């Protein structure tokens, strides 16, 4: 079952249905936004606000991801990173604002539709299918794009076999890619923590994503494992997949990302290249405490 | 207590118990499949079985067969068997899907609490059973003699009939096919994925609604086969035929470890045999009482069933 502290999307939907006492983005905002719209944008987060009851988890956040980049979404704990991420993968529905993937709105789409549309994700806390082998876990992801019907699967028609075989081969390749092919036949709950994280990435890649979202993939890793993970993220980008990386560890993100957005208390406080963001006083304040305290 | 009766008739009682247990096992699969994926006890499953027992009788009726008909020759018997099985499977499968669509899906959309599902399950069960009751004037209906039970194997005082062999063999074959399907196919993988982690499964592109429909359908198919076997074995059916056998089947699923397919088979066979032995020991009036006392004892020592909740354990 889901963690007790986390509300289900349906409950959140109900809460979001309450009247909004803040005005929706005005026409002027939208015209302005149209003016700066990036033609290379893969995913656009457009003035997104998300409230849970009285709590504003995201406050008018806008940014966009370009094709082929590694994009960092960072901020101190509780800044709204995961909430933003959940809105982008269809788990939460924004109270207002739009999220567009390849020009099409994804708000209100079902989770499996969003996955089939090309967005894959991993979780902050590993969520595998614990009783399946590593290979089977990846094959579930690979199945997303199979075309065969229930009938042909029941009767095991040749096309079903063909897809099954190609899915299996591709899954093994992905296990090789993330470096755990030798564990293919092992039940996933018996894998080490690091292996489980890699398996989760392989499973997400198996859905053939255009955009891969990684939620704190380095959590609980030692420095050597972190370095290996960064290497893996770069290799994923080199295959043409856009990567969105969520992290609260600034140093980790600096080395690998092309651009970064920084959130604090649900608001965007900075955006730019790692160097720009690092020198931004607002970001330094967010990470080190308010300037008066720091001074 | 009649120990000598049990010991003298140990062979025949065991074989009779296995045949009854095979029907219970096929029936139990529907409870176990749905529970494994939805954590829902589908009480309406007993009526999915019930409509199966009538579906094959109706189709045989179209061919002019009733309980007084002459026994068909071997070729015709095979034809009627196939026809009856197809009719029961189609009708039971359809009703199972219908129950899901009408009684459960709307609640799931509205994120209803588990108790609401329990009530609609009981409601759907009673509604279907009463509908059949009214339509049949609560009379029982006899089964045409499609297969004449006759002894084909004799070991000591144990006479094994062709019907018993058919029932047990069919249950084993269907279990094997279903097991292969769940553990070795893409759709089966989807079912296991939803059972183990529904959120991750959705984010991996698995269509949860379709998986749910599929498990109801599979449960319905198995109940349809069980229904035909029940008709042939018992010889009559009635609007409440699903009720008591449904409790047996649900019990078998829990006994084997609900959510666990192989557990349903083991639980079904075991419960059938226990009931048969209890009947031999205490007389057939005590069949259910004795078997269920034993069941309580077994669950005291293995609360999650004999084989454990295999699909279920996985869900953290």
XYZ file of C-alpha atoms in Angstrom:
611
model
C 0.000 0.000 0.000
C 1.059 3.611 -0.315
C 2.747 5.373 2.553
C 0.246 6.632 5.116
C 1.448 10.215 4.986
C 0.901 10.459 1.260
C -2.570 11.302 0.033
C -3.900 9.450 -2.948
C -4.302 11.446 -6.149
C -8.070 11.088 -5.927
C -8.179 12.613 -2.469
C -5.979 15.420 -3.651
C -8.252 15.947 -6.618
C -11.145 16.367 -4.242
C -9.250 18.889 -2.181
C -8.169 20.717 -5.296
C -11.778 21.037 -6.330
C -12.234 23.673 -3.622
C -12.620 27.244 -4.837
C -9.347 28.957 -5.548
C -9.055 32.321 -3.867
C -6.117 33.382 -5.939
C -6.792 34.731 -9.460
C -5.816 32.497 -12.353
C -2.928 33.676 -14.551
C -4.089 36.746 -16.439
C -4.206 37.098 -20.175
C -1.202 39.392 -20.085
C 0.889 36.693 -18.469
C 0.000 34.243 -21.144
C 0.868 36.625 -23.964
C 4.177 37.298 -22.308
C 4.719 33.594 -21.961
C 3.913 32.965 -25.613
C 6.564 35.519 -26.496
C 9.362 33.634 -24.771
C 8.193 30.115 -25.615
C 11.090 27.936 -26.579
C 10.603 26.025 -29.838
C 12.962 23.266 -28.636
C 10.962 22.727 -25.459
C 10.206 19.084 -24.737
C 8.290 19.649 -21.540
C 6.817 22.950 -20.417
C 5.681 23.678 -16.898
C 3.514 26.749 -17.369
C 2.488 28.796 -14.311
C 1.687 25.715 -12.295
C 0.131 26.127 -8.858
C -0.727 23.145 -6.715
C -2.453 23.320 -3.348
C -3.234 20.583 -0.873
C -6.099 22.050 1.106
C -4.634 25.265 2.509
C -1.008 24.395 1.793
C 0.480 25.858 -1.383
C 2.966 23.210 -2.478
C 3.793 24.873 -5.797
C 3.307 28.568 -6.381
C 3.167 29.746 -10.001
C 6.168 27.714 -11.148
C 7.271 27.919 -14.800
C 10.209 26.389 -16.621
C 10.835 24.241 -19.650
C 13.096 21.356 -20.556
C 14.882 21.225 -23.924
C 15.426 18.071 -25.902
C 18.631 16.201 -25.141
C 19.676 18.076 -22.013
C 20.223 16.981 -18.440
C 18.033 19.266 -16.399
C 18.345 19.650 -12.664
C 15.470 20.476 -10.337
C 16.945 21.279 -6.960
C 16.077 22.868 -3.679
C 16.292 22.231 0.050
C 14.168 19.481 1.572
C 10.467 20.306 1.412
C 10.933 22.824 -1.404
C 8.330 21.105 -3.613
C 10.662 19.182 -5.912
C 8.889 15.868 -5.625
C 5.472 17.534 -5.775
C 6.485 19.249 -9.000
C 7.783 15.956 -10.293
C 4.558 14.163 -9.389
C 2.536 16.809 -11.227
C 4.729 16.286 -14.277
C 4.192 12.513 -14.267
C 0.435 12.609 -13.742
C 0.331 11.607 -10.075
C -1.032 15.014 -8.962
C -3.237 17.324 -10.920
C -2.223 21.005 -10.787
C -4.754 23.365 -9.210
C -4.032 25.813 -12.009
C -1.559 26.172 -14.845
C -0.582 23.837 -17.649
C 1.962 21.109 -18.237
C 2.718 20.320 -21.855
C 4.811 17.471 -23.169
C 5.804 17.761 -26.830
C 3.222 20.505 -27.172
C 0.310 18.500 -25.732
C -1.246 18.985 -22.333
C -0.750 16.042 -19.987
C -2.977 17.366 -17.206
C -5.733 14.865 -16.444
C -4.208 12.026 -18.441
C -3.950 8.602 -16.854
C -0.588 7.494 -15.561
C -0.193 4.652 -18.014
C -1.071 6.987 -20.894
C 1.617 9.424 -19.824
C 4.135 6.575 -19.660
C 3.189 5.344 -23.097
C 3.460 8.925 -24.323
C 7.150 8.939 -23.431
C 7.698 10.065 -19.830
C 9.268 7.544 -17.464
C 10.256 7.987 -13.860
C 11.950 6.388 -10.903
C 11.049 6.895 -7.269
C 12.828 8.473 -4.344
C 12.194 5.269 -2.409
C 12.721 2.219 -4.603
C 9.442 0.712 -5.806
C 10.114 -2.465 -7.726
C 7.952 -5.550 -8.146
C 9.673 -7.375 -5.294
C 8.647 -10.941 -6.133
C 9.641 -10.764 -9.786
C 13.100 -11.382 -11.162
C 15.179 -8.414 -12.283
C 14.567 -9.387 -15.897
C 10.801 -9.584 -15.395
C 10.768 -6.155 -13.761
C 12.352 -4.658 -16.856
C 10.066 -6.641 -19.157
C 6.992 -5.093 -17.524
C 8.312 -1.744 -18.705
C 9.118 -3.116 -22.154
C 5.581 -4.508 -22.437
C 4.178 -0.974 -22.500
C 4.825 -0.681 -26.215
C 3.760 -4.110 -27.316
C 0.938 -4.294 -29.761
C -0.368 -7.833 -29.417
C -3.893 -8.264 -28.127
C -5.246 -10.387 -25.318
C -6.363 -12.988 -27.843
C -2.981 -13.469 -29.445
C -1.320 -13.625 -26.047
C -3.790 -16.243 -24.838
C -3.271 -18.403 -27.879
C 0.408 -17.554 -28.115
C 0.371 -16.560 -31.752
C 3.718 -16.121 -33.555
C 3.572 -12.333 -33.259
C 3.284 -12.666 -29.488
C 6.380 -14.879 -29.396
C 8.278 -12.450 -31.549
C 7.460 -9.509 -29.306
C 8.172 -11.558 -26.212
C 11.595 -12.467 -27.569
C 12.490 -8.947 -28.653
C 11.262 -7.565 -25.305
C 13.441 -10.073 -23.520
C 16.506 -9.225 -25.568
C 15.995 -5.519 -25.110
C 15.495 -5.995 -21.364
C 18.742 -7.936 -21.100
C 20.520 -5.179 -23.029
C 19.170 -2.620 -20.586
C 20.335 -4.666 -17.604
C 23.749 -4.755 -19.282
C 23.554 -0.992 -19.856
C 23.006 -0.252 -16.162
C 25.544 -2.915 -15.193
C 23.470 -5.610 -13.466
C 22.989 -8.187 -16.212
C 24.462 -10.943 -14.063
C 21.538 -10.488 -11.618
C 18.894 -10.916 -14.353
C 17.498 -14.165 -12.940
C 17.423 -13.090 -9.282
C 14.253 -12.028 -7.494
C 14.503 -8.263 -7.200
C 14.015 -8.039 -3.433
C 17.269 -10.025 -3.077
C 19.260 -7.392 -4.970
C 21.465 -4.941 -3.090
C 20.187 -1.405 -2.622
C 22.443 0.000 -5.326
C 21.414 -2.762 -7.727
C 17.747 -2.092 -7.023
C 18.226 1.574 -7.910
C 19.948 0.614 -11.145
C 17.191 -1.888 -11.881
C 14.612 0.820 -11.408
C 16.405 2.963 -13.976
C 16.585 0.033 -16.408
C 12.863 -0.591 -15.932
C 12.064 3.055 -16.641
C 14.261 3.022 -19.752
C 12.429 -0.068 -20.994
C 9.299 2.007 -21.580
C 11.282 3.759 -24.320
C 10.989 7.230 -22.829
C 11.741 10.533 -24.505
C 12.084 12.008 -21.042
C 13.470 10.137 -18.044
C 12.767 11.623 -14.619
C 14.985 10.502 -11.758
C 13.835 11.347 -8.237
C 16.905 11.580 -5.976
C 18.596 8.611 -7.629
C 21.718 9.035 -5.482
C 19.938 8.901 -2.126
C 21.886 6.640 0.200
C 24.861 6.280 -2.166
C 28.491 6.651 -1.143
C 30.771 8.970 -3.203
C 32.048 6.157 -5.443
C 28.514 5.001 -6.217
C 27.469 8.598 -6.868
C 30.266 8.985 -9.404
C 29.151 5.800 -11.170
C 25.578 7.028 -11.223
C 26.571 10.357 -12.809
C 28.436 8.396 -15.442
C 25.291 6.337 -16.092
C 23.140 9.475 -16.357
C 25.515 10.900 -18.964
C 25.391 7.674 -20.949
C 21.585 7.781 -20.856
C 21.642 11.338 -22.208
C 24.068 10.233 -24.944
C 21.480 7.731 -26.200
C 19.186 10.688 -26.924
C 16.994 10.608 -23.825
C 16.340 13.895 -22.050
C 16.978 13.550 -18.320
C 15.303 15.399 -15.486
C 17.218 15.017 -12.260
C 15.812 15.871 -8.864
C 18.356 16.273 -6.117
C 18.876 18.183 -2.939
C 22.641 17.612 -3.032
C 23.874 20.654 -4.991
C 27.382 19.362 -5.589
C 26.093 16.228 -7.232
C 23.938 18.176 -9.660
C 26.565 20.766 -10.555
C 28.822 18.277 -12.301
C 26.293 16.714 -14.611
C 23.436 19.082 -15.471
C 23.203 21.518 -18.361
C 20.615 23.747 -16.707
C 19.096 23.988 -13.262
C 15.947 25.337 -11.677
C 15.978 25.982 -7.943
C 12.802 25.771 -5.875
C 12.261 27.031 -2.355
C 8.946 26.890 -0.487
C 7.214 25.975 -3.729
C 8.514 28.973 -5.670
C 11.131 29.141 -8.372
C 13.987 31.256 -7.026
C 16.610 30.758 -9.737
C 17.174 29.272 -13.183
C 20.299 28.962 -15.305
C 23.518 27.062 -15.888
C 25.177 25.438 -12.869
C 27.696 28.279 -12.678
C 24.985 30.945 -12.754
C 22.924 29.203 -10.154
C 25.847 28.599 -7.853
C 26.632 32.302 -7.687
C 23.008 33.380 -7.296
C 22.598 35.046 -3.863
C 19.029 33.763 -3.461
C 20.224 30.181 -3.930
C 23.080 30.634 -1.476
C 20.604 32.044 1.016
C 18.210 29.141 0.507
C 20.919 26.604 1.128
C 22.836 28.360 3.874
C 19.963 30.099 5.634
C 18.804 33.715 5.394
C 21.647 36.225 4.916
C 21.125 37.895 8.278
C 21.692 34.561 9.976
C 24.639 33.758 7.744
C 26.257 37.101 8.450
C -17.599 -41.704 15.667
C -17.039 -44.362 13.115
C -13.304 -45.016 12.877
C -13.660 -48.365 11.213
C -15.943 -46.779 8.619
C -13.297 -44.188 7.805
C -10.498 -46.765 7.672
C -12.463 -49.322 5.666
C -13.575 -46.731 3.148
C -10.433 -44.637 3.189
C -9.769 -45.109 -0.540
C -13.255 -44.308 -1.852
C -13.667 -41.360 0.541
C -10.357 -39.904 -0.553
C -11.137 -40.207 -4.256
C -14.596 -38.709 -3.806
C -13.025 -35.899 -1.761
C -10.450 -35.197 -4.448
C -13.155 -34.889 -7.117
C -15.189 -32.520 -4.951
C -11.977 -30.676 -4.073
C -11.067 -30.240 -7.740
C -14.358 -28.399 -8.342
C -13.806 -26.274 -5.227
C -10.274 -25.477 -6.427
C -11.407 -24.221 -9.851
C -14.087 -22.166 -8.124
C -11.554 -20.796 -5.614
C -9.297 -19.393 -8.338
C -11.741 -16.550 -8.949
C -11.582 -15.419 -5.318
C -7.824 -15.689 -5.231
C -7.160 -13.865 -8.508
C -9.379 -10.898 -7.665
C -8.078 -10.699 -4.102
C -4.483 -10.834 -5.311
C -4.941 -7.790 -7.513
C -7.606 -5.717 -5.738
C -7.506 -6.862 -2.092
C -11.225 -7.373 -2.533
C -13.297 -10.406 -1.635
C -15.641 -10.747 -4.573
C -18.662 -12.310 -2.892
C -20.546 -12.172 -6.180
C -18.194 -14.848 -7.500
C -20.524 -17.554 -6.149
C -23.197 -16.288 -8.573
C -20.700 -16.246 -11.426
C -20.510 -19.976 -10.765
C -24.288 -20.282 -10.395
C -25.065 -18.840 -13.825
C -22.540 -21.289 -15.273
C -24.463 -24.243 -13.855
C -27.593 -22.999 -15.643
C -25.889 -21.897 -18.878
C -24.846 -25.406 -19.866
C -28.261 -26.829 -18.928
C -29.996 -24.246 -21.116
C -27.803 -24.940 -24.116
C -28.275 -28.686 -23.693
C -32.006 -27.976 -23.440
C -31.879 -26.313 -26.870
C -30.697 -29.621 -28.243
C -33.648 -31.369 -26.650
C -31.743 -32.868 -23.745
C -33.333 -33.071 -20.313
C -32.820 -35.272 -17.300
C -34.954 -38.046 -18.837
C -33.121 -38.157 -22.157
C -31.308 -41.276 -23.235
C -27.565 -41.274 -22.769
C -25.832 -39.972 -25.943
C -23.192 -42.056 -27.704
C -19.524 -41.237 -27.293
C -19.187 -38.795 -30.216
C -22.323 -36.887 -29.246
C -21.183 -36.853 -25.626
C -17.936 -35.111 -26.600
C -19.893 -32.592 -28.662
C -22.313 -31.852 -25.816
C -19.475 -31.561 -23.334
C -17.666 -29.038 -25.509
C -20.897 -27.124 -26.074
C -21.757 -27.069 -22.370
C -18.267 -25.936 -21.393
C -18.250 -23.146 -23.970
C -21.698 -21.953 -22.875
C -20.789 -21.959 -19.178
C -17.440 -20.270 -19.786
C -18.947 -17.551 -21.949
C -21.842 -16.816 -19.589
C -19.782 -16.984 -16.382
C -17.023 -14.868 -17.912
C -19.551 -12.287 -19.092
C -21.294 -12.103 -15.730
C -17.928 -11.758 -13.951
C -17.013 -8.836 -16.224
C -20.478 -7.366 -15.768
C -20.233 -7.504 -11.973
C -16.888 -5.724 -12.137
C -18.252 -3.072 -14.461
C -21.481 -2.416 -12.568
C -20.682 -3.115 -8.916
C -16.989 -2.286 -8.516
C -15.658 0.002 -11.225
C -17.863 3.002 -10.393
C -16.822 2.728 -6.738
C -13.173 2.516 -7.669
C -13.500 5.663 -9.759
C -14.872 7.482 -6.732
C -12.186 6.023 -4.498
C -14.728 4.393 -2.187
C -13.612 2.815 1.109
C -13.210 -0.997 1.194
C -16.465 -1.517 3.126
C -18.489 -0.077 0.262
C -17.063 -2.749 -2.051
C -17.991 -5.433 0.427
C -21.597 -4.248 0.479
C -21.929 -3.993 -3.293
C -20.372 -7.450 -3.545
C -23.005 -8.940 -1.247
C -25.679 -6.929 -3.041
C -24.633 -8.170 -6.465
C -24.491 -11.722 -5.148
C -28.008 -11.607 -3.679
C -29.451 -9.802 -6.689
C -28.203 -12.391 -9.174
C -29.113 -15.346 -6.979
C -32.640 -13.977 -6.380
C -33.057 -13.216 -10.065
C -32.259 -16.831 -10.890
C -34.521 -17.964 -8.035
C -37.506 -16.026 -9.343
C -36.880 -17.036 -12.940
C -36.751 -20.733 -12.014
C -39.609 -20.543 -9.429
C -36.982 -21.719 -6.926
C -37.244 -25.227 -8.354
C -34.214 -27.357 -8.862
C -33.320 -28.376 -12.366
C -32.029 -31.827 -13.304
C -28.993 -32.422 -15.468
C -29.226 -34.624 -18.591
C -27.134 -37.807 -18.411
C -24.320 -36.572 -20.632
C -21.782 -38.838 -18.984
C -22.754 -42.071 -17.318
C -20.490 -42.493 -14.326
C -18.937 -45.909 -14.486
C -15.985 -47.506 -12.795
C -12.862 -47.620 -14.890
C -10.205 -48.355 -12.281
C -10.537 -50.594 -9.235
C -7.896 -50.744 -6.506
C -9.014 -52.887 -3.569
C -12.411 -51.502 -2.567
C -11.723 -48.172 -4.313
C -13.697 -47.742 -7.511
C -12.637 -44.735 -9.537
C -15.154 -43.534 -12.102
C -14.540 -41.912 -15.465
C -16.282 -38.775 -14.198
C -13.993 -38.474 -11.189
C -10.965 -38.839 -13.422
C -12.338 -36.245 -15.842
C -12.993 -33.706 -13.069
C -9.625 -34.113 -11.387
C -7.717 -34.146 -14.673
C -9.532 -31.087 -15.996
C -8.845 -29.142 -12.799
C -5.155 -30.024 -12.917
C -4.866 -29.107 -16.602
C -6.646 -25.767 -16.127
C -4.456 -24.984 -13.128
C -1.370 -25.729 -15.156
C -2.518 -23.557 -18.070
C -3.450 -20.681 -15.768
C -0.184 -20.928 -13.886
C 1.755 -20.787 -17.148
C -0.321 -17.839 -18.275
C 0.229 -15.828 -15.084
C 3.907 -16.654 -14.728
C 4.965 -16.845 -18.337
C 3.104 -14.310 -20.436
C 3.059 -10.581 -20.912
C -0.486 -10.213 -19.592
C 0.356 -12.414 -16.636
C 3.330 -10.199 -15.935
C 1.002 -7.217 -15.966
C -1.293 -8.940 -13.469
C 1.588 -9.707 -11.133
C 2.920 -6.170 -11.511
C -0.419 -4.651 -10.446
C -0.687 -7.140 -7.572
C 2.773 -6.297 -6.262
C 2.766 -2.536 -6.745
C -0.207 -0.910 -8.492
C 1.317 2.590 -8.659
C 4.594 1.466 -10.166
C 2.716 -0.749 -12.586
C 0.672 2.215 -13.824
C 3.810 4.285 -14.225
C 5.378 1.461 -16.228
C 2.534 1.730 -18.710
C 0.367 -1.105 -17.385
C -3.322 -0.344 -17.859
C -4.765 -1.147 -14.451
C -8.400 -1.220 -15.554
C -7.603 -3.774 -18.196
C -5.694 -5.942 -15.760
C -8.656 -5.849 -13.394
C -11.081 -6.837 -16.143
C -8.731 -9.630 -17.100
C -8.606 -11.168 -13.616
C -12.393 -11.071 -13.329
C -12.629 -12.716 -16.744
C -10.107 -15.437 -15.842
C -11.925 -16.134 -12.574
C -15.201 -16.348 -14.503
C -13.759 -18.811 -17.031
C -12.540 -21.115 -14.285
C -15.877 -20.867 -12.444
C -17.654 -21.802 -15.695
C -15.634 -24.995 -15.997
C -16.240 -25.771 -12.329
C -19.974 -25.223 -12.908
C -20.193 -27.829 -15.683
C -18.267 -30.333 -13.579
C -20.595 -29.625 -10.669
C -23.672 -30.254 -12.835
C -22.313 -33.570 -14.083
C -21.254 -34.687 -10.617
C -24.267 -33.610 -8.562
C -26.952 -34.054 -11.200
C -29.113 -31.061 -10.188
C -28.682 -27.328 -9.735
C -30.704 -24.702 -7.918
C -30.695 -20.931 -7.496
C -28.705 -21.226 -4.250
C -26.177 -23.744 -5.557
C -23.422 -21.147 -5.531
C -23.846 -20.142 -1.914
C -22.522 -23.030 0.164
C -20.019 -24.167 -2.441
C -18.910 -20.541 -2.696
C -18.125 -20.540 1.018
C -16.174 -23.762 0.521
C -14.279 -22.201 -2.368
C -13.515 -18.998 -0.484
C -12.355 -21.113 2.443
C -10.128 -23.152 0.164
C -8.563 -19.961 -1.167
C -7.805 -18.750 2.370
C -6.597 -22.187 3.425
C -4.081 -22.346 0.591
C -3.084 -18.684 1.027
C -5.383 -16.198 -0.682
C -3.809 -14.519 -3.667
C -1.799 -17.648 -4.366
C -2.898 -19.732 -7.370
C -1.209 -22.952 -6.362
C -2.554 -22.391 -2.871
C -6.091 -22.419 -4.267
C -5.491 -25.812 -5.844
C -3.960 -27.243 -2.693
C -6.615 -25.667 -0.468
C -9.437 -26.933 -2.673
C -8.211 -30.501 -2.823
C -7.429 -30.529 0.883
C -10.816 -29.132 1.862
C -12.605 -31.644 -0.384
C -10.725 -34.549 1.138
C -11.200 -33.289 4.703
C -14.933 -32.952 4.163
C -15.097 -36.425 2.711
C -13.187 -37.942 5.617
C -15.303 -36.002 8.095
C -18.412 -37.401 6.450
C -17.004 -40.913 6.806
C -16.024 -40.380 10.420
C -19.020 -38.515 11.813
C -21.686 -39.067 9.173
C -22.442 -36.741 6.314
C -24.484 -34.359 8.503
C -21.212 -33.325 10.128
C -19.350 -32.803 6.901
C -19.124 -29.015 7.039
C -18.912 -28.678 10.819
C -15.979 -31.047 11.144
C -14.080 -29.768 8.139
C -14.379 -26.171 9.298
C -13.218 -26.961 12.834
C -10.125 -28.474 11.300
C -9.766 -25.411 9.135
C -9.747 -23.140 12.198
C -7.031 -25.307 13.698
C -4.883 -25.145 10.553
C -5.213 -21.372 10.313
C -4.247 -20.994 13.972
C -0.861 -22.387 13.094
C -0.525 -20.972 9.593
C -2.545 -17.736 9.569
C -1.533 -16.711 6.051
C -2.524 -20.081 4.621
C -0.558 -23.182 3.720
C 1.459 -21.667 0.882
C 1.309 -18.019 2.030
C -0.115 -15.063 0.159
C 2.235 -15.153 -2.776
C 0.893 -12.309 -4.877
C -0.012 -10.489 -1.670
C 3.105 -10.758 0.435
C 4.817 -8.720 -2.190
C 2.783 -5.623 -1.572
C 4.532 -3.587 1.086
